[in-house]
Amino acid sequence: MELIISVVSGVLLAASFYLLMRRNLLRFVIGVIILGNGVNLLIFTMGRLTRAEPPVIPKGQKVLEGAYANPLPQALILTAIVISFGLLAFTLVLVYRNFAANETIQSDEVRGSEPTDTLDVHEESKRLPA
Amino acid sequence: MNTLLILPIIVPAITGMLALLARNYPTVQRGLSVLGAIVMFGVGGGLVYQVQSHGILAVQMGNWPAPFGITLVVDYFSAGLVAVSGFVALAVAVYALAGIDETRERFGFHILFHLLIMGINGAFITGDLFNMYVWFEVLLISSFVLLVLGNDREQLDGAVKYVGINLVSSAAFLTAIGLLYGLTGTLNLADLSQSMAPVREAGLGPAIAMLFLIGFGIKAGLFPLYYWLPASYHTPPAPIAAIFAGLLTKVGIYSLIRIFTLLFPNPDGYTQAVLLVVAGATMLLGVFGALVQRHILRLLAFLVISAMGYVVMGLGFLTTLGLAGAIFYVFQDVPVKTTLFLIGGLMERETGTTNISKMGGLYEHRPLLATMFIVPAFSLAGFPPFPGFWGKLTLLQAGVQQEQWVLVAVALVVGLLTLLAVAQVWGRAFWRPKEGELPTMEALNARFLMNGPVGVLALALFVLGCYAEPVFSFAHKAAAHLTDTGPYVQAVLGG
């Protein structure tokens, strides 16, 4: 079981890296979604998998005995899912707004903050003091 | 239970909430924002005082004993950073009264600003890895919204890069957390530092260290992961850019220093070599980028990257002296970068252009601004009466001790190149005569609100340069606690 989930997690991570390196911003966002799921599965697997043994203390006892599913990784993943969901919603709106402003989702063409115009050094050097 | 420890998180949270309630009353909101920043600064000062008189402080949330609950820890390093960030937050809050336009204010600048400070402080004082991840996300989402506030086309373009790469960095951080938890079964930093044996046995130490280096390195803007920084930091208005440049990269570097000193005190394999190479490359490429820029805030953004290289150099040496230099450098770099970006904003405003080749005449017409510019600029280049000099001197001493001659040479050359970059700004924007008139002066009130905080920051830096000894011995104690983790572990776990 752990082997299967490890492989699934690895495949998800590989797929997300492929998507993250696309030039298309929408694919990048999908890559981020898959990346988050791959990482969450990894945390889940690292907590050791125990099936059908909920961590509930039976009546009359004070501690759990025997194998039980580790609740902490699940709590961690729950937090991570909520956070990545919020960030994802923001990212989608951002890509949409950027599309509305630039009419492109090709990341190569998103250069408004980094204009490619070159320096006119000769023109400038003539005007330097001294 | 020491209530002072939770105040750095609670105070900005309450300020942010009250500011949200007062969103229809701009004057009240502005007052709350400045008041909250003043209280924050006071809390930071209180923490520094407490740490100096009582040593490392730790508090367990909900009285769950460590390592089961969430721990807040304040040692010298984090107390100093909370105090410094309170100081620059206050300065930026005052500057923003005049430096932020009404639209951005209406869309919640003050609220987001305080939530950002909350995330930063939370990351500084938490003693738990997963908690650190959560605080990172708190500060990230606030910074995302601050970055796009106003919806300029440039801002959206910069934000696409900033948001994208930061999502990847969070994933790397989370992967490292997952692997560490699986191998050790704990996420408390103090507990982890004592139970790293399974990680070493599995041979995963360097791999996990590299994942942390990628996650935090992206946030700190280290080579080769820095390209998002000069693409995004110059797009929002100056106060937002100033708080980003002053504090966000420092959170990355703080976490890097904290994790590496606690979890990987005796690095095996290639970790340390990678750190040293990264340090040199970050310094060099940051300053090369700055040399060819003409957009004032982009130029400064490249200099932010270059300064991070010095800090990583101190971390790479992993000696007490190297860490002391790194910590002192971080302490002075926060106000230096904030001041530079605020001055960059003033220069844009006074000349009506962002291109330093088209500025000019500032020395003639705005002598006060020129004087204030000298302090952070020369501190950046490492000139003797200014605090940057003492940080660089200590780092070079540590480098000579370790016989890392290449890195020492790189650091010296980068110091000179930084001076060249700053002198270019000086020559073009300040000394050269202006063709035509400067735009007319604004209302006296606005000028005072914007120049006042910058003046105070510059003065504080000058004083810090002249009387560096107390701060330096503070940094040295912080470094001693980082190389000898015994007191930290004892404060958290007790016994």
mmCIF file of N, CA and C in Angstrom, chain B residues 76-149:
data_model
loop_
_atom_site.group_PDB
_atom_site.id
_atom_site.type_symbol
_atom_site.label_atom_id
_atom_site.label_comp_id
_atom_site.label_asym_id
_atom_site.label_seq_id
_atom_site.Cartn_x
_atom_site.Cartn_y
_atom_site.Cartn_z
ATOM 1 N N TYR B 76 17.948 35.632 21.211
ATOM 2 C CA TYR B 76 18.511 36.942 20.847
ATOM 3 C C TYR B 76 18.211 37.295 19.399
ATOM 4 N N PHE B 77 18.405 36.309 18.509
ATOM 5 C CA PHE B 77 18.254 36.570 17.080
ATOM 6 C C PHE B 77 16.825 37.012 16.762
ATOM 7 N N SER B 78 15.833 36.213 17.231
ATOM 8 C CA SER B 78 14.467 36.561 16.854
ATOM 9 C C SER B 78 13.985 37.820 17.574
ATOM 10 N N ALA B 79 14.423 38.027 18.834
ATOM 11 C CA ALA B 79 14.018 39.243 19.533
ATOM 12 C C ALA B 79 14.525 40.474 18.793
ATOM 13 N N GLY B 80 15.798 40.421 18.372
ATOM 14 C CA GLY B 80 16.359 41.551 17.640
ATOM 15 C C GLY B 80 15.594 41.813 16.361
ATOM 16 N N LEU B 81 15.244 40.729 15.640
ATOM 17 C CA LEU B 81 14.538 40.915 14.375
ATOM 18 C C LEU B 81 13.136 41.461 14.592
ATOM 19 N N VAL B 82 12.449 40.996 15.666
ATOM 20 C CA VAL B 82 11.114 41.526 15.939
ATOM 21 C C VAL B 82 11.211 43.017 16.242
ATOM 22 N N ALA B 83 12.245 43.406 17.016
ATOM 23 C CA ALA B 83 12.398 44.821 17.351
ATOM 24 C C ALA B 83 12.686 45.643 16.098
ATOM 25 N N VAL B 84 13.613 45.165 15.254
ATOM 26 C CA VAL B 84 13.957 45.922 14.048
ATOM 27 C C VAL B 84 12.761 46.025 13.112
ATOM 28 N N SER B 85 12.008 44.907 12.978
ATOM 29 C CA SER B 85 10.877 44.976 12.057
ATOM 30 C C SER B 85 9.798 45.896 12.614
ATOM 31 N N GLY B 86 9.650 45.945 13.964
ATOM 32 C CA GLY B 86 8.716 46.906 14.538
ATOM 33 C C GLY B 86 9.120 48.333 14.198
ATOM 34 N N PHE B 87 10.431 48.574 14.249
ATOM 35 C CA PHE B 87 10.955 49.922 13.965
ATOM 36 C C PHE B 87 10.663 50.331 12.526
ATOM 37 N N VAL B 88 11.012 49.463 11.559
ATOM 38 C CA VAL B 88 10.778 49.850 10.169
ATOM 39 C C VAL B 88 9.281 49.859 9.854
ATOM 40 N N ALA B 89 8.507 48.984 10.519
ATOM 41 C CA ALA B 89 7.064 48.999 10.279
ATOM 42 C C ALA B 89 6.474 50.342 10.701
ATOM 43 N N LEU B 90 6.964 50.866 11.837
ATOM 44 C CA LEU B 90 6.479 52.170 12.292
ATOM 45 C C LEU B 90 6.819 53.250 11.264
ATOM 46 N N ALA B 91 8.085 53.228 10.799
ATOM 47 C CA ALA B 91 8.499 54.242 9.828
ATOM 48 C C ALA B 91 7.657 54.151 8.559
ATOM 49 N N VAL B 92 7.438 52.918 8.076
ATOM 50 C CA VAL B 92 6.664 52.764 6.835
ATOM 51 C C VAL B 92 5.208 53.159 7.058
ATOM 52 N N ALA B 93 4.659 52.843 8.259
ATOM 53 C CA ALA B 93 3.265 53.205 8.526
ATOM 54 C C ALA B 93 3.074 54.716 8.450
ATOM 55 N N VAL B 94 4.048 55.468 8.994
ATOM 56 C CA VAL B 94 3.933 56.929 8.940
ATOM 57 C C VAL B 94 4.096 57.422 7.500
ATOM 58 N N TYR B 95 5.101 56.879 6.801
ATOM 59 C CA TYR B 95 5.360 57.269 5.408
ATOM 60 C C TYR B 95 4.134 57.003 4.549
ATOM 61 N N ALA B 96 3.461 55.867 4.836
ATOM 62 C CA ALA B 96 2.328 55.466 4.001
ATOM 63 C C ALA B 96 1.144 56.414 4.155
ATOM 64 N N LEU B 97 1.099 57.184 5.250
ATOM 65 C CA LEU B 97 -0.014 58.132 5.411
ATOM 66 C C LEU B 97 -0.069 59.071 4.225
ATOM 67 N N ALA B 98 1.107 59.434 3.695
ATOM 68 C CA ALA B 98 1.120 60.319 2.537
ATOM 69 C C ALA B 98 1.523 59.578 1.266
ATOM 70 N N GLY B 99 2.204 58.420 1.410
ATOM 71 C CA GLY B 99 2.785 57.760 0.244
ATOM 72 C C GLY B 99 1.866 56.779 -0.448
ATOM 73 N N ILE B 100 0.678 56.517 0.126
ATOM 74 C CA ILE B 100 -0.253 55.568 -0.498
ATOM 75 C C ILE B 100 -1.472 56.340 -0.960
ATOM 76 N N ASP B 101 -1.888 56.089 -2.209
ATOM 77 C CA ASP B 101 -3.029 56.853 -2.714
ATOM 78 C C ASP B 101 -4.336 56.352 -2.103
ATOM 79 N N GLU B 102 -5.377 57.143 -2.243
ATOM 80 C CA GLU B 102 -6.632 56.854 -1.553
ATOM 81 C C GLU B 102 -7.263 55.545 -2.004
ATOM 82 N N THR B 103 -7.131 55.229 -3.303
ATOM 83 C CA THR B 103 -7.741 53.980 -3.794
ATOM 84 C C THR B 103 -7.167 52.792 -3.058
ATOM 85 N N ARG B 104 -5.840 52.751 -2.990
ATOM 86 C CA ARG B 104 -5.203 51.608 -2.331
ATOM 87 C C ARG B 104 -5.580 51.563 -0.865
ATOM 88 N N GLU B 105 -5.715 52.724 -0.242
ATOM 89 C CA GLU B 105 -6.094 52.766 1.162
ATOM 90 C C GLU B 105 -7.496 52.197 1.333
ATOM 91 N N ARG B 106 -8.381 52.563 0.404
ATOM 92 C CA ARG B 106 -9.761 52.090 0.501
ATOM 93 C C ARG B 106 -9.846 50.591 0.309
ATOM 94 N N PHE B 107 -8.943 50.030 -0.496
ATOM 95 C CA PHE B 107 -8.970 48.586 -0.712
ATOM 96 C C PHE B 107 -8.207 47.821 0.359
ATOM 97 N N GLY B 108 -7.854 48.496 1.448
ATOM 98 C CA GLY B 108 -7.370 47.760 2.613
ATOM 99 C C GLY B 108 -5.873 47.710 2.797
ATOM 100 N N PHE B 109 -5.153 48.771 2.390
ATOM 101 C CA PHE B 109 -3.710 48.744 2.578
ATOM 102 C C PHE B 109 -3.327 48.544 4.042
ATOM 103 N N HIS B 110 -3.935 49.325 4.946
ATOM 104 C CA HIS B 110 -3.521 49.268 6.365
ATOM 105 C C HIS B 110 -3.788 47.897 6.972
ATOM 106 N N ILE B 111 -4.932 47.310 6.608
ATOM 107 C CA ILE B 111 -5.279 45.991 7.149
ATOM 108 C C ILE B 111 -4.232 44.970 6.711
ATOM 109 N N LEU B 112 -3.969 44.928 5.399
ATOM 110 C CA LEU B 112 -3.034 43.937 4.868
ATOM 111 C C LEU B 112 -1.637 44.150 5.414
ATOM 112 N N PHE B 113 -1.279 45.423 5.579
ATOM 113 C CA PHE B 113 0.053 45.747 6.093
ATOM 114 C C PHE B 113 0.255 45.111 7.466
ATOM 115 N N HIS B 114 -0.739 45.242 8.344
ATOM 116 C CA HIS B 114 -0.574 44.688 9.694
ATOM 117 C C HIS B 114 -0.654 43.163 9.683
ATOM 118 N N LEU B 115 -1.454 42.600 8.787
ATOM 119 C CA LEU B 115 -1.484 41.138 8.705
ATOM 120 C C LEU B 115 -0.146 40.604 8.188
ATOM 121 N N LEU B 116 0.475 41.376 7.287
ATOM 122 C CA LEU B 116 1.805 40.987 6.805
ATOM 123 C C LEU B 116 2.802 40.976 7.963
ATOM 124 N N ILE B 117 2.753 42.037 8.787
ATOM 125 C CA ILE B 117 3.663 42.102 9.948
ATOM 126 C C ILE B 117 3.388 40.930 10.882
ATOM 127 N N MET B 118 2.107 40.562 11.034
ATOM 128 C CA MET B 118 1.772 39.429 11.898
ATOM 129 C C MET B 118 2.443 38.158 11.374
ATOM 130 N N GLY B 119 2.351 37.918 10.071
ATOM 131 C CA GLY B 119 2.977 36.734 9.502
ATOM 132 C C GLY B 119 4.480 36.739 9.699
ATOM 133 N N ILE B 120 5.091 37.910 9.497
ATOM 134 C CA ILE B 120 6.550 38.014 9.639
ATOM 135 C C ILE B 120 6.957 37.709 11.077
ATOM 136 N N ASN B 121 6.276 38.349 12.042
ATOM 137 C CA ASN B 121 6.613 38.111 13.447
ATOM 138 C C ASN B 121 6.374 36.658 13.825
ATOM 139 N N GLY B 122 5.268 36.079 13.329
ATOM 140 C CA GLY B 122 4.980 34.691 13.640
ATOM 141 C C GLY B 122 6.112 33.782 13.165
ATOM 142 N N ALA B 123 6.601 34.033 11.942
ATOM 143 C CA ALA B 123 7.690 33.205 11.426
ATOM 144 C C ALA B 123 8.953 33.394 12.262
ATOM 145 N N PHE B 124 9.167 34.609 12.799
ATOM 146 C CA PHE B 124 10.363 34.855 13.601
ATOM 147 C C PHE B 124 10.329 34.113 14.935
ATOM 148 N N ILE B 125 9.156 34.010 15.562
ATOM 149 C CA ILE B 125 9.164 33.512 16.938
ATOM 150 C C ILE B 125 8.624 32.104 17.092
ATOM 151 N N THR B 126 8.195 31.436 16.025
ATOM 152 C CA THR B 126 7.665 30.097 16.213
ATOM 153 C C THR B 126 8.795 29.086 16.421
ATOM 154 N N GLY B 127 8.499 28.049 17.189
ATOM 155 C CA GLY B 127 9.505 27.016 17.435
ATOM 156 C C GLY B 127 9.107 25.695 16.819
ATOM 157 N N ASP B 128 8.236 25.745 15.825
ATOM 158 C CA ASP B 128 7.671 24.524 15.276
ATOM 159 C C ASP B 128 7.669 24.639 13.757
ATOM 160 N N LEU B 129 8.134 23.588 13.088
ATOM 161 C CA LEU B 129 8.330 23.692 11.635
ATOM 162 C C LEU B 129 7.030 23.898 10.880
ATOM 163 N N PHE B 130 5.996 23.109 11.223
ATOM 164 C CA PHE B 130 4.763 23.251 10.459
ATOM 165 C C PHE B 130 4.119 24.611 10.713
ATOM 166 N N ASN B 131 4.250 25.060 11.975
ATOM 167 C CA ASN B 131 3.765 26.394 12.310
ATOM 168 C C ASN B 131 4.465 27.455 11.480
ATOM 169 N N MET B 132 5.765 27.247 11.254
ATOM 170 C CA MET B 132 6.518 28.189 10.436
ATOM 171 C C MET B 132 5.939 28.216 9.021
ATOM 172 N N TYR B 133 5.590 27.037 8.498
ATOM 173 C CA TYR B 133 4.975 26.970 7.170
ATOM 174 C C TYR B 133 3.692 27.785 7.138
ATOM 175 N N VAL B 134 2.868 27.646 8.203
ATOM 176 C CA VAL B 134 1.594 28.373 8.230
ATOM 177 C C VAL B 134 1.840 29.878 8.267
ATOM 178 N N TRP B 135 2.819 30.317 9.075
ATOM 179 C CA TRP B 135 3.108 31.761 9.135
ATOM 180 C C TRP B 135 3.622 32.262 7.803
ATOM 181 N N PHE B 136 4.408 31.419 7.126
ATOM 182 C CA PHE B 136 4.881 31.804 5.796
ATOM 183 C C PHE B 136 3.695 32.050 4.877
ATOM 184 N N GLU B 137 2.683 31.168 4.955
ATOM 185 C CA GLU B 137 1.540 31.351 4.071
ATOM 186 C C GLU B 137 0.766 32.600 4.443
ATOM 187 N N VAL B 138 0.691 32.903 5.763
ATOM 188 C CA VAL B 138 -0.004 34.122 6.178
ATOM 189 C C VAL B 138 0.679 35.337 5.577
ATOM 190 N N LEU B 139 2.020 35.376 5.674
ATOM 191 C CA LEU B 139 2.696 36.558 5.139
ATOM 192 C C LEU B 139 2.674 36.558 3.626
ATOM 193 N N LEU B 140 2.664 35.359 3.007
ATOM 194 C CA LEU B 140 2.645 35.310 1.548
ATOM 195 C C LEU B 140 1.338 35.845 0.990
ATOM 196 N N ILE B 141 0.223 35.385 1.553
ATOM 197 C CA ILE B 141 -1.049 35.808 0.967
ATOM 198 C C ILE B 141 -1.237 37.312 1.174
ATOM 199 N N SER B 142 -0.790 37.843 2.343
ATOM 200 C CA SER B 142 -0.884 39.299 2.528
ATOM 201 C C SER B 142 -0.003 40.011 1.512
ATOM 202 N N SER B 143 1.214 39.461 1.271
ATOM 203 C CA SER B 143 2.110 40.156 0.351
ATOM 204 C C SER B 143 1.588 40.046 -1.085
ATOM 205 N N PHE B 144 0.950 38.911 -1.435
ATOM 206 C CA PHE B 144 0.362 38.789 -2.778
ATOM 207 C C PHE B 144 -0.637 39.922 -3.012
ATOM 208 N N VAL B 145 -1.539 40.089 -2.022
ATOM 209 C CA VAL B 145 -2.599 41.080 -2.228
ATOM 210 C C VAL B 145 -2.007 42.485 -2.222
ATOM 211 N N LEU B 146 -1.019 42.727 -1.324
ATOM 212 C CA LEU B 146 -0.384 44.052 -1.313
ATOM 213 C C LEU B 146 0.278 44.335 -2.658
ATOM 214 N N LEU B 147 0.857 43.290 -3.255
ATOM 215 C CA LEU B 147 1.594 43.481 -4.500
ATOM 216 C C LEU B 147 0.672 43.870 -5.650
ATOM 217 N N VAL B 148 -0.548 43.317 -5.679
ATOM 218 C CA VAL B 148 -1.440 43.646 -6.798
ATOM 219 C C VAL B 148 -2.412 44.764 -6.456
ATOM 220 N N LEU B 149 -2.343 45.285 -5.238
ATOM 221 C CA LEU B 149 -3.263 46.331 -4.814
ATOM 222 C C LEU B 149 -3.164 47.514 -5.774
#
